[in-house]
Amino acid sequence: MELFTKVDLPEPGFNIDYTQKLAFFGSCFADNIAAQFAMRKFQVLSNPFGTVYNPLSIERQLREIADGKIFGEVDVFQDARGPWHSWLAHSSLSAASREECIAKLNAAAEGAREFLKQAEVVFVTLGTSFVYYLKETGEAAANCHRQDPRLFERRMITVEEATQALENIVLDLRKINPESHIVFTVSPLRHMGDGAHGNNLSKATLMLAVEKAIAGMQAHANPLEYFPSYEIVMDELRDYRFYESDMIHLSKTAEEYIFERMVETYCDMTAYGNIARVEKFMKEANHRVSDMHSPAATTFAQKAIAQAENLEKSIPGLDLVAEIAKFRKILNNS
C-alpha cells in the first residue's frame, strides 16, 4: 500500500558542489532556500534588489544588471514620510536620503553583475502572476512601498506576457554569463489574498509560462530546467504540520526538506557527503561558548580551527575563513 506520493525529480544536466557560485532571484521562498545553501557554506547570491514576486519585475531587475545600469535621481522617489525608495527594489534598499538610496541600488547592481559573471547556476523562483502597475508610467512595481493604492492598477498577467518575461530573463542572464545553468521553480507559498481560486490561476499561469519558455529555448548548450518545489509541497508535504501558524508560510522543516530534495537532484554522492560533513562542523561551531577565557574554550577553539582547516583542504571550494577567524579571536582572548 502506497501512503505517500513521491514527486519525480528531474534529471539535471549539471551537478552542484562547493566550487560553484549559486544565485537566487525571486520570492521569499528563493531567499529561504538560498539561506539553506548559505548555512552550509555554499557561495550564494540572494535577491540583490530584495525579494521580488512577479516575473516582470525579475525581468526588469536582470535587464538593468545585464545592461550595466547606473542608477540616478530619476530612479528613486521620496514618499510623504521621508524615506527614498525605488519601484524596482525592496524596501531593504530604501534610505533616509536620495544619495544613499541611489548608492545602495548601484552597489547591489554592480555586486550582482560581478557575481553572475561567475555563477554556474541561477535559480529563478516565481511567486505570483499578479502585477502592480504604476498608472502614471505603466511600469511594473517590484514593491509598492505602502504607497497610496490609487497609484496602481493590479491585474494578473497572461501566460504569453509571463513567457516573454521569462525568455527575456534567460537572454539577460546569458548575456552576463553564457555558460550558466538556469533553473525555474514556482514558489509553493500560496497568495491567499487572491482567494484559493485566484492563487491557483496565478500559479497555473506561471507553470504554463515556464513550460513554454523551456520548450521554446532548448537549443542552447545549457537547456533551461524546472525544479518542482510547488509540486513537492502540494503532494509530499500536504499535511498542515509543515506550515507555520498562519497555515500559509512553510515551516523550517518543510524548507529543509525541499533543500534535501534539491541536494538529491543536483548533488552527486561526493558533494552529498561533503554537505553532511560541513553540516556537522557548523552545528558544533555554532555551539555557544559561555566563558571565552576558560581552558575549555581554548581547547574548543583549537579543535574547531583544526577541523575547519582540514575541511577546507579536503573539500575544494569550501570557505571557512569567517569561522576560523571567530575561533582565533577566542584564542587571542584566552
Short mmCIF file of C-alpha atoms in Angstrom, two decimals:
data_model
loop_
_atom_site.label_atom_id
_atom_site.label_comp_id
_atom_site.label_asym_id
_atom_site.label_seq_id
_atom_site.Cartn_x
_atom_site.Cartn_y
_atom_site.Cartn_z
CA MET A 1 0.00 0.00 0.00
CA GLU A 2 1.37 3.40 -1.02
CA LEU A 3 0.64 6.04 1.64
CA PHE A 4 3.00 8.71 0.29
CA THR A 5 3.00 10.43 -3.11
CA LYS A 6 6.59 10.97 -4.23
CA VAL A 7 7.20 13.63 -6.86
CA ASP A 8 9.53 12.60 -9.65
CA LEU A 9 12.71 14.68 -9.64
CA PRO A 10 14.24 15.97 -12.88
CA GLU A 11 17.37 14.54 -14.44
CA PRO A 12 19.65 17.58 -14.30
CA GLY A 13 22.25 18.44 -16.88
CA PHE A 14 24.72 19.55 -14.19
CA ASN A 15 25.87 18.92 -10.63
CA ILE A 16 26.34 21.35 -7.75
CA ASP A 17 29.36 21.33 -5.45
CA TYR A 18 31.32 23.77 -3.29
CA THR A 19 33.39 25.10 -6.19
CA GLN A 20 30.32 26.73 -7.74
CA LYS A 21 28.57 30.04 -7.21
CA LEU A 22 24.77 29.86 -6.87
CA ALA A 23 22.42 32.80 -7.49
CA PHE A 24 18.78 33.02 -6.40
CA PHE A 25 16.19 35.51 -7.65
CA GLY A 26 12.51 35.77 -6.82
CA SER A 27 10.08 35.36 -3.96
CA CYS A 28 10.78 34.90 -0.26
CA PHE A 29 10.93 31.17 -0.97
CA ALA A 30 14.06 31.90 -3.02
CA ASP A 31 15.57 33.67 0.00
CA ASN A 32 14.69 30.75 2.26
CA ILE A 33 16.29 28.13 0.00
CA ALA A 34 19.32 30.36 -0.60
CA ALA A 35 19.69 30.55 3.18
CA GLN A 36 19.72 26.75 3.38
CA PHE A 37 22.66 26.66 0.97
CA ALA A 38 24.42 29.57 2.71
CA MET A 39 24.09 27.86 6.11
CA ARG A 40 26.12 25.02 4.65
CA LYS A 41 28.75 27.49 3.38
CA PHE A 42 27.95 27.49 -0.33
CA GLN A 43 28.82 30.64 -2.27
CA VAL A 44 25.41 32.31 -2.64
CA LEU A 45 23.86 35.48 -4.04
CA SER A 46 20.25 36.03 -3.00
CA ASN A 47 17.99 38.76 -4.36
CA PRO A 48 20.39 41.72 -4.61
CA PHE A 49 17.42 44.09 -5.05
CA GLY A 50 15.42 42.36 -2.35
CA THR A 51 12.52 39.95 -2.53
CA VAL A 52 10.51 40.14 -5.75
CA TYR A 53 7.45 38.10 -6.64
CA ASN A 54 6.33 38.69 -10.22
CA PRO A 55 8.12 37.75 -13.48
CA LEU A 56 8.03 41.27 -14.93
CA SER A 57 9.95 42.79 -12.03
CA ILE A 58 12.52 40.00 -12.03
CA GLU A 59 12.90 40.63 -15.76
CA ARG A 60 13.45 44.35 -15.18
CA GLN A 61 15.99 43.78 -12.41
CA LEU A 62 18.05 41.40 -14.52
CA ARG A 63 17.87 43.70 -17.55
CA GLU A 64 19.33 46.56 -15.52
CA ILE A 65 22.06 44.28 -14.14
CA ALA A 66 22.94 42.93 -17.59
CA ASP A 67 22.95 46.38 -19.21
CA GLY A 68 25.25 47.87 -16.58
CA LYS A 69 22.61 50.34 -15.45
CA ILE A 70 23.89 53.31 -13.42
CA PHE A 71 21.07 54.47 -11.16
CA GLY A 72 20.44 58.17 -10.70
CA GLU A 73 17.94 60.68 -9.37
CA VAL A 74 15.19 59.68 -11.83
CA ASP A 75 15.23 56.11 -10.47
CA VAL A 76 14.17 56.96 -6.91
CA PHE A 77 11.32 58.82 -5.24
CA GLN A 78 10.55 60.19 -1.82
CA ASP A 79 7.35 59.37 -0.02
CA ALA A 80 5.47 61.68 2.32
CA ARG A 81 7.01 60.04 5.40
CA GLY A 82 10.54 60.94 4.32
CA PRO A 83 12.38 57.82 3.08
CA TRP A 84 13.58 57.40 -0.51
CA HIS A 85 12.60 54.28 -2.49
CA SER A 86 12.87 52.63 -5.89
CA TRP A 87 9.95 50.93 -7.63
CA LEU A 88 12.49 48.36 -8.82
CA ALA A 89 13.64 47.28 -5.37
CA HIS A 90 12.51 46.07 -1.98
CA SER A 91 12.37 48.48 0.97
CA SER A 92 15.63 46.98 2.27
CA LEU A 93 17.31 49.23 -0.33
CA SER A 94 15.37 52.32 0.73
CA ALA A 95 17.21 55.02 2.63
CA ALA A 96 16.81 58.28 4.52
CA SER A 97 18.48 60.26 1.73
CA ARG A 98 18.30 60.18 -2.05
CA GLU A 99 22.07 59.76 -2.34
CA GLU A 100 22.14 56.77 0.00
CA CYS A 101 19.26 55.07 -1.83
CA ILE A 102 20.99 55.54 -5.20
CA ALA A 103 24.26 54.27 -3.76
CA LYS A 104 22.53 51.13 -2.45
CA LEU A 105 20.97 50.44 -5.85
CA ASN A 106 24.28 50.85 -7.71
CA ALA A 107 26.16 48.71 -5.19
CA ALA A 108 23.54 45.97 -5.50
CA ALA A 109 23.62 46.04 -9.31
CA GLU A 110 27.41 46.02 -9.53
CA GLY A 111 27.80 43.26 -6.95
CA ALA A 112 25.18 41.13 -8.67
CA ARG A 113 26.74 41.63 -12.10
CA GLU A 114 30.18 40.54 -10.88
CA PHE A 115 28.75 37.51 -9.08
CA LEU A 116 26.62 36.43 -12.04
CA LYS A 117 29.63 36.53 -14.36
CA GLN A 118 30.94 33.55 -12.37
CA ALA A 119 27.68 31.92 -11.26
CA GLU A 120 27.36 28.38 -12.56
CA VAL A 121 23.70 28.06 -11.54
CA VAL A 122 20.88 30.62 -11.30
CA PHE A 123 17.58 29.66 -9.64
CA VAL A 124 14.60 31.86 -10.53
CA THR A 125 11.61 31.44 -8.22
CA LEU A 126 8.27 32.79 -9.40
CA GLY A 127 5.72 33.76 -6.77
CA THR A 128 2.69 35.29 -8.47
CA SER A 129 1.21 36.32 -11.80
CA PHE A 130 -0.46 39.36 -10.25
CA VAL A 131 1.40 42.58 -11.01
CA TYR A 132 1.01 46.12 -9.68
CA TYR A 133 1.42 48.70 -12.47
CA LEU A 134 2.03 52.38 -11.82
CA LYS A 135 -0.83 54.20 -13.51
CA GLU A 136 1.36 57.19 -14.33
CA THR A 137 4.08 55.29 -16.22
CA GLY A 138 2.75 51.78 -16.80
CA GLU A 139 5.84 50.42 -15.03
CA ALA A 140 5.53 47.17 -13.07
CA ALA A 141 6.39 47.78 -9.42
CA ALA A 142 8.51 45.21 -7.63
CA ASN A 143 7.39 46.74 -4.34
CA CYS A 144 4.62 49.24 -3.62
CA HIS A 145 6.35 50.65 -0.51
CA ARG A 146 2.97 51.15 1.20
CA GLN A 147 2.06 53.96 -1.16
CA ASP A 148 -1.48 55.07 -1.96
CA PRO A 149 -3.28 52.12 -3.65
CA ARG A 150 -4.83 54.57 -6.08
CA LEU A 151 -1.41 54.95 -7.73
CA PHE A 152 -1.59 51.38 -9.03
CA GLU A 153 -3.52 49.14 -11.33
CA ARG A 154 -3.35 45.48 -10.35
CA ARG A 155 -4.01 42.65 -12.76
CA MET A 156 -2.94 39.09 -13.49
CA ILE A 157 -0.65 38.89 -16.49
CA THR A 158 -1.30 36.41 -19.27
CA VAL A 159 0.66 33.24 -19.99
CA GLU A 160 2.09 34.98 -23.06
CA GLU A 161 3.27 38.00 -21.03
CA ALA A 162 4.83 35.77 -18.39
CA THR A 163 6.52 33.62 -21.05
CA GLN A 164 8.03 36.68 -22.72
CA ALA A 165 9.36 37.89 -19.37
CA LEU A 166 10.97 34.50 -18.67
CA GLU A 167 12.57 34.40 -22.10
CA ASN A 168 13.99 37.88 -21.53
CA ILE A 169 15.31 36.78 -18.14
CA VAL A 170 17.16 33.93 -19.85
CA LEU A 171 18.58 36.21 -22.54
CA ASP A 172 19.89 38.70 -19.98
CA LEU A 173 21.39 36.01 -17.75
CA ARG A 174 23.14 34.52 -20.77
CA LYS A 175 24.30 37.98 -21.79
CA ILE A 176 26.12 38.16 -18.46
CA ASN A 177 27.29 34.53 -18.45
CA PRO A 178 26.53 32.33 -21.49
CA GLU A 179 27.53 29.17 -19.62
CA SER A 180 25.31 29.45 -16.55
CA HIS A 181 22.61 26.85 -15.88
CA ILE A 182 19.16 28.36 -15.31
CA VAL A 183 16.53 26.61 -13.18
CA PHE A 184 12.98 27.90 -12.84
CA THR A 185 10.76 26.95 -9.95
CA VAL A 186 7.35 28.09 -8.71
CA SER A 187 7.04 29.11 -5.09
CA PRO A 188 4.79 26.79 -3.05
CA LEU A 189 3.75 29.69 -0.82
CA ARG A 190 0.13 30.48 -1.57
CA HIS A 191 -1.12 34.05 -2.02
CA MET A 192 -4.46 33.59 -0.30
CA GLY A 193 -5.30 37.29 -0.51
CA ASP A 194 -6.43 36.45 -4.03
CA GLY A 195 -8.57 33.58 -2.76
CA ALA A 196 -7.87 29.90 -3.34
CA HIS A 197 -9.08 30.02 -6.93
CA GLY A 198 -7.15 33.20 -7.75
CA ASN A 199 -3.99 31.72 -6.26
CA ASN A 200 -4.39 28.56 -8.34
CA LEU A 201 -4.93 30.57 -11.52
CA SER A 202 -1.85 32.63 -10.72
CA LYS A 203 0.35 29.59 -10.09
CA ALA A 204 -1.01 27.81 -13.18
CA THR A 205 -0.12 30.84 -15.31
CA LEU A 206 3.45 30.69 -14.03
CA MET A 207 3.73 26.95 -14.64
CA LEU A 208 2.42 27.24 -18.18
CA ALA A 209 4.80 30.11 -18.88
CA VAL A 210 7.78 28.12 -17.58
CA GLU A 211 6.76 25.17 -19.74
CA LYS A 212 6.50 27.37 -22.84
CA ALA A 213 9.80 29.15 -22.15
CA ILE A 214 11.66 25.88 -21.63
CA ALA A 215 10.20 24.39 -24.80
CA GLY A 216 10.99 27.49 -26.83
CA MET A 217 14.59 27.97 -25.69
CA GLN A 218 16.09 24.48 -25.65
CA ALA A 219 18.59 25.00 -28.48
CA HIS A 220 21.35 26.07 -26.08
CA ALA A 221 24.31 24.20 -24.67
CA ASN A 222 22.74 24.56 -21.21
CA PRO A 223 18.99 23.92 -21.59
CA LEU A 224 16.57 25.50 -19.15
CA GLU A 225 15.37 23.33 -16.30
CA TYR A 226 12.45 23.20 -13.88
CA PHE A 227 12.56 22.09 -10.25
CA PRO A 228 9.17 21.02 -8.79
CA SER A 229 9.17 22.92 -5.48
CA TYR A 230 5.45 23.64 -5.75
CA GLU A 231 4.62 20.02 -6.53
CA ILE A 232 6.76 18.69 -3.69
CA VAL A 233 4.88 20.78 -1.14
CA MET A 234 1.44 20.09 -2.61
CA ASP A 235 1.96 16.31 -2.87
CA GLU A 236 4.73 15.29 -0.48
CA LEU A 237 4.14 17.85 2.28
CA ARG A 238 0.38 18.24 2.04
CA ASP A 239 -0.07 17.99 5.84
CA TYR A 240 -0.56 21.26 7.76
CA ARG A 241 2.18 20.32 10.21
CA PHE A 242 4.63 21.52 7.55
CA TYR A 243 3.25 25.06 7.75
CA GLU A 244 3.70 27.96 10.15
CA SER A 245 0.83 29.05 12.36
CA ASP A 246 -0.69 31.17 9.57
CA MET A 247 -1.16 27.93 7.57
CA ILE A 248 0.39 29.61 4.52
CA HIS A 249 4.12 30.01 5.08
CA LEU A 250 6.26 26.89 5.22
CA SER A 251 7.88 25.67 8.40
CA LYS A 252 11.64 25.32 8.74
CA THR A 253 11.16 21.56 8.50
CA ALA A 254 9.49 21.97 5.11
CA GLU A 255 12.23 24.31 3.86
CA GLU A 256 14.90 21.85 4.95
CA TYR A 257 13.03 19.01 3.25
CA ILE A 258 12.88 20.88 -0.05
CA PHE A 259 16.58 21.67 0.28
CA GLU A 260 17.25 17.95 0.77
CA ARG A 261 15.27 17.17 -2.37
CA MET A 262 17.33 19.74 -4.27
CA VAL A 263 20.54 18.17 -2.98
CA GLU A 264 19.19 14.79 -4.03
CA THR A 265 18.63 16.23 -7.52
CA TYR A 266 21.71 18.35 -8.12
CA CYS A 267 24.49 16.87 -5.96
CA ASP A 268 26.44 13.69 -6.59
CA MET A 269 27.47 11.35 -3.77
CA THR A 270 30.74 13.19 -3.14
CA ALA A 271 29.01 16.55 -2.77
CA TYR A 272 26.26 14.95 -0.67
CA GLY A 273 28.87 13.58 1.74
CA ASN A 274 30.69 16.90 1.88
CA ILE A 275 27.49 18.73 2.77
CA ALA A 276 26.92 16.30 5.66
CA ARG A 277 30.48 16.95 6.92
CA VAL A 278 30.00 20.72 6.77
CA GLU A 279 26.62 20.48 8.50
CA LYS A 280 28.19 18.55 11.36
CA PHE A 281 31.03 21.06 11.69
CA MET A 282 28.70 24.09 11.59
CA LYS A 283 26.47 22.58 14.25
CA GLU A 284 29.48 22.18 16.54
CA ALA A 285 30.98 25.54 15.56
CA ASN A 286 27.79 27.37 16.44
CA HIS A 287 27.86 25.97 19.95
CA ARG A 288 27.68 28.86 22.41
CA VAL A 289 30.87 29.49 24.37
CA SER A 290 29.84 30.74 27.83
CA ASP A 291 33.32 31.75 29.04
CA MET A 292 35.76 32.74 26.29
CA HIS A 293 38.63 32.91 28.79
CA SER A 294 38.31 29.37 30.14
CA PRO A 295 40.69 26.48 29.31
CA ALA A 296 37.69 24.61 27.86
CA ALA A 297 37.07 27.47 25.41
CA THR A 298 40.71 27.37 24.30
CA THR A 299 40.55 23.63 23.71
CA PHE A 300 37.25 24.00 21.86
CA ALA A 301 38.66 26.77 19.61
CA GLN A 302 41.83 24.85 18.80
CA LYS A 303 39.82 21.77 17.85
CA ALA A 304 37.40 23.81 15.73
CA ILE A 305 40.24 25.54 13.83
CA ALA A 306 41.90 22.19 13.10
CA GLN A 307 38.59 20.75 11.86
CA ALA A 308 37.91 23.81 9.68
CA GLU A 309 41.36 23.76 8.10
CA ASN A 310 41.03 20.04 7.41
CA LEU A 311 37.64 20.55 5.77
CA GLU A 312 38.98 23.36 3.60
CA LYS A 313 41.84 21.16 2.43
CA SER A 314 39.63 18.19 1.64
CA ILE A 315 36.63 19.99 0.08
CA PRO A 316 37.54 22.10 -2.97
CA GLY A 317 35.85 25.49 -2.93
CA LEU A 318 34.84 25.44 0.74
CA ASP A 319 35.50 28.73 2.56
CA LEU A 320 35.51 28.69 6.35
CA VAL A 321 37.59 31.85 6.81
CA ALA A 322 34.91 33.51 8.96
CA GLU A 323 34.66 30.51 11.28
CA ILE A 324 38.44 30.23 11.63
CA ALA A 325 38.68 33.95 12.41
CA LYS A 326 36.00 33.61 15.09
CA PHE A 327 37.89 30.84 16.86
CA ARG A 328 41.24 32.60 16.53
CA LYS A 329 39.64 35.54 18.34
CA ILE A 330 38.75 33.19 21.20
CA LEU A 331 42.37 32.02 21.36
CA ASN A 332 43.65 35.59 21.33
CA ASN A 333 41.35 36.50 24.22
CA SER A 334 42.11 33.43 26.31
#
